[in-house]
Amino acid sequence: MTETKLNLSVTGHWIDGREARTGNSVTDIVNPATGTTVASVPDGTAQDVDRAVDAARAALPGWASTSPADRARAMQNLADRLTERSEEVAIAVSAEIGAPITLARFGHAALPPAVAASVAGLAAEFPWSEEIANSLVVREPVGVVGAITPWNFPLQQIMTKMAPALLAGNTMVWKPAELAPLTARILAEAARDAGIPAGVFNVVYGRGSVVGEAIVGHPGVDMVSFTGSTAVGKRISVLASETVKRVGLELGGKSASVVLDGADLGLAVERTLASAWTNSGQVCGAWTRMIVPADRRDEVVDLLGKAAEQYTVGDPADETTRIGPVASEAQWNRVNGYIERGVADGATVVVGGPGRIPGLEHGAYIRPTVFADVDPDSVIAQEEIFGPVLSVLTYENEEEAVSIANNSIYGLAGAVFGEPEHALRIAKRMQTGQVDVNGAQFNVLAPFGGYKQSGNGREFGRLGVEEFTEVKSIQR
Ligand code: NAD
């Protein structure tokens, strides 16, 4: 197994444009493919959060008074600086979460600068002020934004907050995920090199229960933007209510891929399996429930078995690997437990199953799994597994297909495969924030966010910028 070479030494937080030394306590970052420690980052405290919030508050008036055009230039510069460092980003993400290096390059490293550039392009047309009858309606920054993010796409998750929040004139304090903080320093340096003033973007490493809660409860933080699990999102909502902060929540999912009569089954299988398994299934919007006509069940299962053979599991540093380990041993135990539960509840194992992969026992490798004959109310059909596990469910008629798709506490993403107009009608009936028809391309300008317990906000594009603005009406 190749151990990825990391050239990162993180001995302090990033506060007011430079490294801020702190106590001696650190968190080790472990490569889940090898179990070895690849780096360590400081364990932050509430006092570190105080310092970061002070820096963000001090920088706020200056940054908020720059023009949107200047801030847009800064976001484009940020995109350019990050693109220059994309190989470092790919190596860091591959080492900390075990992402295959090819996916790390084309997904984890390339998407964040594309998002920053897309946000820069919005500034000229954004309604910073508009006339409504006798009112002048202006959009202003909310203030200091506290951002808290998960580990599954470490740089991407912060970029969908940072670029719009900074474009709108806010300043920020960010806590990256404990498991995957290694791109935070690269991002902070890229922001400095892009000409973003000191104090506008600050990073405090540490645990959710300490640093995360200090950010959420801080009276100097005006808004919390959170991406992560629904359970933690609920806790954050409760804590933030004490200071009536605005809270943006991007939470979990259990998305459905609905296959209609008349669908191209080959396409539906290829795209649905890719959605469910990419990044070892650690994708909030993954389509993990494939809902197919009962009389096409055997055909779909056969195609899934064949498609699964294309997925090589192994060393993330190998450019031909399509699936690496899951992000940690804890995650392995959790996901493997769900696979055992699926078997115990009577689902049919089409591919994979519980247990370690022969030859890959030393790392957190899950056997990528497809289940068929899954009961729509069973645990594996209802709970977010966050691992490479796809469940096939069947329906007798279209009403049942829609009802199974909507039978979830979540509503983040989804797919429909079928004749285009028919598929569009079904897409409109799905209670979810995004639906892709016939495997359509991801759009960085389209709002992304959840219905139901998948969240309450929208990221990406113009609506993503609106999230980070206050609205003032001035009557004249
Ligand atoms: P998590 O909720 O455990 O942790 C997310 C972040 O919250 C981490 O930085 C963590 O340290 C912090 N945190 C934990 N407890 C906290 C507390 N009490 N107060 C403040 N912060 C706290 O999630 P995870 O395991 O890192 O990520 C996986 C989850 O994220 C999945 O549910 C996935 O669906 C979700 N997710 C959602 C989206 C989306 O856009 N909707 C995107 C990616 C991931």
XYZ file of C-alpha atoms and ligand atoms in Angstrom:
520
model
C 0.000 0.000 0.000
C 1.441 3.404 -0.960
C 1.574 5.948 1.838
C 0.722 9.362 0.440
C 3.356 12.027 1.066
C 1.959 15.051 2.832
C 3.799 18.292 3.142
C 1.578 19.884 5.741
C 2.437 21.004 9.199
C -0.467 22.535 11.083
C 0.638 23.862 14.438
C -1.942 26.571 14.927
C -5.342 27.896 13.943
C -5.646 30.586 11.263
C -6.712 33.832 12.890
C -6.369 37.380 11.537
C -4.417 36.297 8.474
C -1.756 34.175 10.151
C -1.089 31.039 12.116
C -2.240 31.439 15.721
C -0.384 29.185 18.130
C -2.435 27.555 20.823
C -2.118 24.869 23.551
C -0.297 21.556 23.129
C -3.311 19.316 22.671
C -3.630 17.944 19.112
C -5.833 15.601 17.062
C -4.045 13.034 14.916
C -5.271 12.616 11.354
C -5.307 8.949 10.370
C -5.250 7.618 6.817
C -8.133 5.100 6.765
C -6.427 3.074 4.023
C -3.397 2.312 6.185
C -4.265 3.231 9.768
C -1.178 5.475 9.939
C -1.105 9.017 11.298
C -0.401 11.436 8.446
C -0.581 14.787 10.255
C -2.008 16.439 13.326
C -3.956 19.626 13.943
C -4.550 21.630 17.128
C -7.476 20.928 19.398
C -9.193 24.287 19.698
C -10.864 25.789 22.751
C -13.618 28.316 23.389
C -10.860 30.935 23.903
C -9.545 30.239 20.398
C -13.079 30.824 19.087
C -13.185 34.147 21.003
C -9.985 35.275 19.287
C -11.243 34.247 15.873
C -14.608 35.989 16.368
C -12.804 39.157 17.528
C -10.714 39.092 14.327
C -13.791 38.511 12.163
C -15.707 41.343 13.872
C -12.783 43.739 13.486
C -12.492 42.925 9.766
C -16.250 43.197 9.100
C -16.726 46.973 8.536
C -13.834 47.192 6.080
C -14.817 44.109 4.074
C -18.531 44.964 4.061
C -17.759 48.415 2.652
C -15.865 47.109 -0.390
C -17.844 46.931 -3.624
C -19.438 43.680 -4.853
C -17.226 43.983 -7.944
C -14.084 44.042 -5.761
C -15.294 41.073 -3.740
C -16.130 39.189 -6.950
C -12.559 39.769 -8.153
C -11.314 38.384 -4.840
C -13.470 35.227 -5.291
C -12.084 34.745 -8.815
C -8.542 35.195 -7.427
C -9.343 32.647 -4.757
C -10.473 30.188 -7.456
C -7.213 30.775 -9.349
C -4.991 30.354 -6.257
C -6.790 27.126 -5.343
C -6.454 25.768 -8.853
C -2.691 26.328 -8.603
C -2.670 24.188 -5.465
C -5.070 21.492 -6.659
C -2.580 18.607 -6.498
C -1.854 19.449 -2.829
C -5.591 19.484 -2.150
C -6.059 16.112 -3.860
C -3.215 14.502 -1.900
C -4.486 15.886 1.417
C -8.090 14.704 0.872
C -6.919 11.325 -0.368
C -4.799 10.883 2.766
C -7.369 12.036 5.307
C -10.537 10.317 4.027
C -9.072 7.690 1.675
C -10.620 9.187 -1.477
C -9.211 7.545 -4.636
C -6.642 9.969 -6.063
C -8.452 10.270 -9.405
C -11.704 11.229 -7.659
C -9.729 13.523 -5.342
C -8.323 15.387 -8.348
C -11.500 15.662 -10.433
C -14.044 16.006 -7.629
C -12.543 17.136 -4.334
C -9.900 19.492 -5.800
C -11.503 20.750 -9.021
C -15.065 21.495 -7.882
C -14.336 24.081 -5.127
C -12.537 26.558 -7.438
C -15.310 26.074 -10.010
C -17.841 27.011 -7.309
C -15.820 30.088 -6.272
C -15.629 31.209 -9.909
C -19.371 30.631 -10.411
C -20.124 32.793 -7.369
C -17.777 35.538 -8.621
C -19.813 35.563 -11.835
C -23.044 36.294 -9.948
C -22.017 39.659 -8.506
C -22.874 41.829 -11.501
C -26.513 40.652 -11.757
C -27.273 40.111 -8.052
C -30.081 42.392 -6.726
C -27.944 44.234 -4.133
C -30.618 46.928 -4.220
C -33.962 47.151 -5.986
C -36.945 49.503 -6.133
C -40.300 48.065 -5.000
C -42.982 50.805 -5.324
C -41.886 53.513 -2.851
C -39.244 51.311 -1.204
C -35.577 50.859 -1.781
C -34.836 47.263 -0.799
C -31.174 46.634 -0.056
C -29.303 43.446 0.718
C -26.581 43.712 3.332
C -24.211 41.195 4.900
C -25.569 39.305 7.929
C -22.285 39.921 9.787
C -19.952 37.273 11.193
C -20.841 33.825 9.857
C -19.869 30.719 11.829
C -19.394 27.774 9.451
C -19.290 24.128 10.570
C -18.702 21.389 7.998
C -18.455 17.572 7.644
C -15.596 15.416 6.353
C -17.051 13.852 3.210
C -16.094 16.647 0.775
C -13.883 18.721 3.075
C -12.988 21.615 0.762
C -16.207 21.629 -1.242
C -18.442 21.881 1.840
C -16.741 25.070 3.033
C -16.531 26.607 -0.437
C -20.315 26.547 -0.901
C -20.473 28.718 2.232
C -17.278 30.781 1.986
C -17.645 32.085 -1.583
C -21.249 33.330 -1.249
C -20.800 34.584 2.330
C -17.695 36.595 1.424
C -19.219 37.846 -1.835
C -22.135 39.206 0.236
C -19.652 41.077 2.501
C -19.692 38.835 5.576
C -16.634 37.683 7.499
C -16.216 34.124 8.803
C -15.049 31.732 11.478
C -14.861 28.126 10.238
C -14.532 24.858 12.099
C -13.554 22.054 9.713
C -14.434 18.430 10.522
C -12.139 16.631 12.995
C -11.477 13.787 10.543
C -10.607 15.919 7.533
C -9.104 19.332 8.330
C -6.000 19.173 6.110
C -7.198 21.424 3.298
C -8.128 24.225 5.708
C -4.604 25.652 5.809
C -4.329 25.504 2.010
C -7.634 27.376 1.730
C -6.624 30.014 4.305
C -3.316 30.636 2.516
C -5.080 30.757 -0.863
C -7.466 33.384 0.574
C -4.501 35.446 1.816
C -2.734 35.097 -1.548
C -5.960 36.116 -3.318
C -5.838 39.464 -1.501
C -8.674 38.753 0.936
C -7.808 40.919 3.967
C -6.640 39.453 7.292
C -9.509 38.588 9.645
C -12.108 38.096 6.901
C -11.653 34.296 6.937
C -10.577 32.495 10.121
C -10.141 28.806 10.956
C -10.386 27.130 14.373
C -9.757 23.357 14.458
C -11.322 21.119 17.054
C -14.205 19.056 18.276
C -17.848 19.765 17.593
C -18.786 19.644 21.253
C -16.135 22.274 22.124
C -15.291 24.519 19.167
C -18.552 23.898 17.286
C -20.740 24.703 20.278
C -18.589 27.748 21.159
C -19.214 29.119 17.659
C -22.954 28.396 17.779
C -23.403 29.989 21.198
C -21.115 32.984 20.616
C -22.874 36.362 20.897
C -20.445 37.792 18.321
C -21.536 35.307 15.647
C -24.594 36.496 13.686
C -25.348 33.380 11.658
C -24.443 29.699 11.730
C -24.170 27.825 8.471
C -23.983 24.091 9.142
C -23.529 21.059 6.916
C -23.616 17.657 8.583
C -25.920 15.103 10.120
C -29.558 15.763 10.948
C -28.904 14.838 14.606
C -26.227 17.529 15.026
C -28.301 20.001 12.993
C -31.126 19.651 15.518
C -28.728 20.277 18.416
C -27.331 23.375 16.667
C -30.835 24.751 16.084
C -31.604 24.462 19.792
C -28.325 26.106 20.881
C -28.603 28.911 18.331
C -32.133 29.746 19.440
C -30.701 31.279 22.650
C -29.298 34.171 20.621
C -31.911 33.986 17.820
C -29.169 33.458 15.247
C -30.002 32.714 11.697
C -29.226 29.026 11.096
C -28.674 27.483 7.668
C -28.854 23.689 7.769
C -27.661 21.291 5.041
C -28.333 17.852 6.497
C -28.597 14.157 5.689
C -30.381 12.357 2.870
C -31.852 9.067 1.665
C -32.510 9.919 -1.924
C -34.513 7.888 -4.430
C -33.799 7.018 -8.030
C -37.161 6.249 -9.662
C -37.042 4.111 -12.788
C -40.176 4.403 -14.943
C -41.538 2.075 -17.599
C -39.816 3.175 -20.782
C -36.545 4.106 -19.041
C -33.173 3.218 -20.499
C -32.333 0.581 -17.880
C -28.630 0.516 -18.746
C -28.352 4.266 -18.160
C -30.446 4.112 -14.978
C -28.272 1.344 -13.540
C -24.973 2.971 -14.484
C -25.881 6.402 -13.046
C -27.642 5.143 -9.941
C -24.799 2.818 -8.964
C -22.282 5.628 -9.522
C -24.341 7.952 -7.327
C -24.667 5.357 -4.551
C -21.040 4.209 -4.522
C -18.882 7.218 -5.473
C -16.735 8.557 -2.607
C -17.471 5.207 -0.913
C -21.110 6.242 -0.740
C -20.247 9.150 1.553
C -22.312 11.673 -0.384
C -25.271 13.482 1.194
C -27.259 13.479 -2.041
C -26.448 9.871 -3.038
C -29.357 7.968 -4.634
C -29.372 5.018 -2.290
C -32.887 3.696 -3.014
C -33.470 2.473 -6.569
C -37.210 2.158 -7.121
C -37.996 -0.080 -10.115
C -41.085 -1.647 -11.728
C -41.660 -5.098 -10.163
C -41.672 -6.766 -13.585
C -38.215 -5.297 -14.423
C -36.641 -6.306 -11.080
C -34.660 -9.287 -12.445
C -33.316 -7.321 -15.406
C -32.201 -4.434 -13.150
C -30.556 -6.768 -10.642
C -28.694 -8.543 -13.434
C -27.457 -5.218 -14.881
C -26.403 -3.994 -11.418
C -24.350 -7.149 -10.881
C -22.539 -6.583 -14.179
C -22.023 -2.826 -13.582
C -20.584 -3.533 -10.136
C -17.717 -5.486 -11.724
C -16.335 -2.202 -13.107
C -15.661 -0.864 -9.602
C -12.145 -1.655 -8.450
C -11.739 -1.337 -4.685
C -8.280 -0.690 -3.312
C -5.372 1.629 -2.622
C -6.544 5.256 -2.978
C -3.118 6.238 -4.338
C -3.578 3.902 -7.340
C -4.993 5.889 -10.270
C -7.185 2.979 -11.379
C -8.963 2.614 -8.016
C -12.632 3.635 -8.106
C -13.539 2.932 -4.464
C -11.236 3.475 -1.499
C -11.922 2.820 2.177
C -14.603 4.642 4.126
C -13.288 7.592 6.119
C -12.505 5.879 9.443
C -12.768 2.631 11.399
C -15.761 4.085 13.254
C -17.440 4.663 9.908
C -16.536 1.085 8.854
C -18.263 -0.319 11.943
C -21.333 1.799 11.359
C -21.718 0.946 7.664
C -20.907 -2.745 8.151
C -23.536 -2.825 10.910
C -26.151 -1.584 8.427
C -25.126 -4.262 5.916
C -25.518 -6.928 8.628
C -28.897 -5.427 9.487
C -30.029 -5.619 5.849
C -29.153 -9.319 5.750
C -30.870 -9.949 9.096
C -34.019 -8.165 7.888
C -34.264 -10.469 4.865
C -32.989 -8.359 1.964
C -31.276 -10.261 -0.879
C -27.531 -9.607 -1.266
C -26.867 -9.049 -4.980
C -23.266 -7.851 -4.592
C -21.009 -7.454 -1.528
C -22.269 -8.188 1.963
C -20.845 -7.778 5.461
C -17.207 -8.272 6.491
C -13.713 -7.359 5.345
C -12.387 -7.689 1.795
C -9.698 -10.393 1.494
C -6.300 -8.710 1.038
C -7.607 -5.337 2.287
C -8.198 -6.246 5.933
C -5.762 -3.612 7.244
C -7.822 -0.603 6.062
C -11.407 0.604 6.514
C -12.604 -1.103 3.318
C -16.315 -1.873 3.070
C -17.546 -4.419 0.537
C -19.584 -2.244 -1.876
C -23.052 -3.718 -1.582
C -26.291 -3.939 -3.544
C -29.407 -5.282 -1.844
C -32.598 -6.316 -3.651
C -36.092 -7.096 -2.298
C -35.752 -4.349 0.315
C -38.853 -3.491 2.353
C -39.488 0.278 2.012
C -40.049 0.562 5.782
C -36.966 -1.440 6.807
C -33.997 0.158 8.549
C -31.709 0.093 5.496
C -34.408 1.780 3.396
C -35.102 4.468 5.994
C -31.801 5.420 7.669
C -28.869 7.202 6.065
C -26.059 4.613 5.811
C -23.370 6.920 4.343
C -21.450 4.027 2.796
C -21.406 2.195 -0.587
C -24.774 0.470 -0.184
C -27.612 0.559 -2.754
C -31.086 -0.858 -2.053
C -33.439 -1.959 -4.842
C -37.170 -1.601 -4.071
C -40.041 -2.531 -6.390
C -43.417 -0.980 -7.217
C -46.562 -2.158 -8.973
C -47.856 1.195 -10.245
C -46.741 4.802 -10.546
C -48.650 6.037 -7.467
C -46.781 3.472 -5.424
C -43.455 4.539 -6.971
C -44.020 8.162 -5.925
C -45.223 7.150 -2.490
C -42.143 4.958 -1.872
C -39.851 7.760 -3.100
C -41.497 10.193 -0.647
C -41.581 7.669 2.219
C -38.633 9.253 4.041
C -37.917 11.826 6.724
C -35.347 13.199 4.251
C -35.720 15.083 0.982
C -32.353 16.192 -0.364
C -31.839 14.867 -3.895
C -33.200 12.268 -6.306
C -33.457 11.025 -9.846
C -36.036 9.908 -12.379
C -35.306 7.819 -15.454
C -37.924 7.559 -18.217
C -39.413 9.286 -21.217
C -38.424 12.965 -20.601
C -41.893 14.553 -20.220
C -43.144 11.644 -18.125
C -40.010 11.816 -15.949
C -40.487 15.570 -15.461
C -44.055 15.014 -14.197
C -42.783 12.506 -11.652
C -39.850 14.778 -10.676
C -42.379 17.504 -9.790
C -44.147 15.142 -7.386
C -41.010 14.239 -5.434
C -40.620 15.978 -2.050
C -36.965 16.784 -2.456
C -34.673 19.735 -3.180
C -33.068 18.407 -6.376
C -34.056 15.853 -8.989
C -31.918 14.816 -11.989
C -33.828 13.555 -15.014
C -32.097 10.812 -17.026
C -28.737 11.433 -15.369
C -28.564 15.140 -16.243
C -25.400 17.031 -15.357
C -24.749 18.667 -11.975
C -25.265 22.447 -12.188
C -23.160 24.698 -9.921
C -25.708 27.516 -10.358
C -28.787 25.493 -9.334
C -29.903 25.777 -5.682
C -29.081 22.694 -3.601
C -30.725 21.946 -0.248
C -33.271 19.913 1.582
C -36.988 19.451 2.085
C -38.113 17.933 5.414
C -35.296 16.839 7.758
C -32.638 17.321 5.068
C -32.393 20.976 6.017
C -33.797 24.440 5.594
C -31.495 26.364 3.284
C -30.157 26.457 -0.244
C -26.544 26.566 -1.361
C -25.020 27.282 -4.810
C -25.957 30.013 -7.275
C -27.946 33.183 -6.570
C -30.063 31.611 -3.813
C -26.829 30.518 -2.136
C -25.748 34.181 -1.945
C -29.181 35.300 -0.671
C -28.745 32.935 2.290
C -25.970 35.172 3.578
C -27.782 38.522 3.289
C -30.054 40.607 5.476
C -32.808 42.524 3.691
C -33.632 46.130 4.543
C -36.586 48.098 3.132
C -36.236 51.877 3.055
C -39.501 53.717 2.285
C -39.275 57.065 0.547
P -21.645 15.413 11.858
O -22.986 16.027 12.001
O -21.249 14.363 12.808
O -20.505 16.523 11.946
C -20.524 17.668 11.112
C -19.746 18.792 11.784
O -20.449 19.171 12.970
C -18.335 18.401 12.220
O -17.467 19.480 11.973
C -18.508 18.182 13.718
O -17.326 18.403 14.449
C -19.552 19.222 14.062
N -20.294 18.981 15.309
C -20.547 17.787 15.899
N -21.261 17.976 17.036
C -21.454 19.311 17.153
C -22.119 20.129 18.114
N -22.719 19.608 19.195
N -22.135 21.465 17.924
C -21.548 22.011 16.835
N -20.890 21.293 15.900
C -20.850 19.951 16.052
O -21.588 14.889 10.345
P -20.419 14.089 9.623
O -20.406 12.699 10.130
O -19.161 14.900 9.664
O -20.935 14.146 8.100
C -21.872 13.269 7.578
C -23.261 13.913 7.550
O -23.233 15.137 6.835
C -24.249 13.040 6.797
O -25.473 13.012 7.509
C -24.427 13.758 5.465
O -25.630 13.505 4.797
C -24.313 15.183 5.894
N -24.000 16.030 4.747
C -24.971 16.869 4.236
C -24.699 17.652 3.109
C -25.731 18.573 2.514
O -25.371 19.409 1.681
N -26.996 18.487 2.870
C -23.441 17.591 2.522
C -22.492 16.728 3.064
C -22.770 15.958 4.183
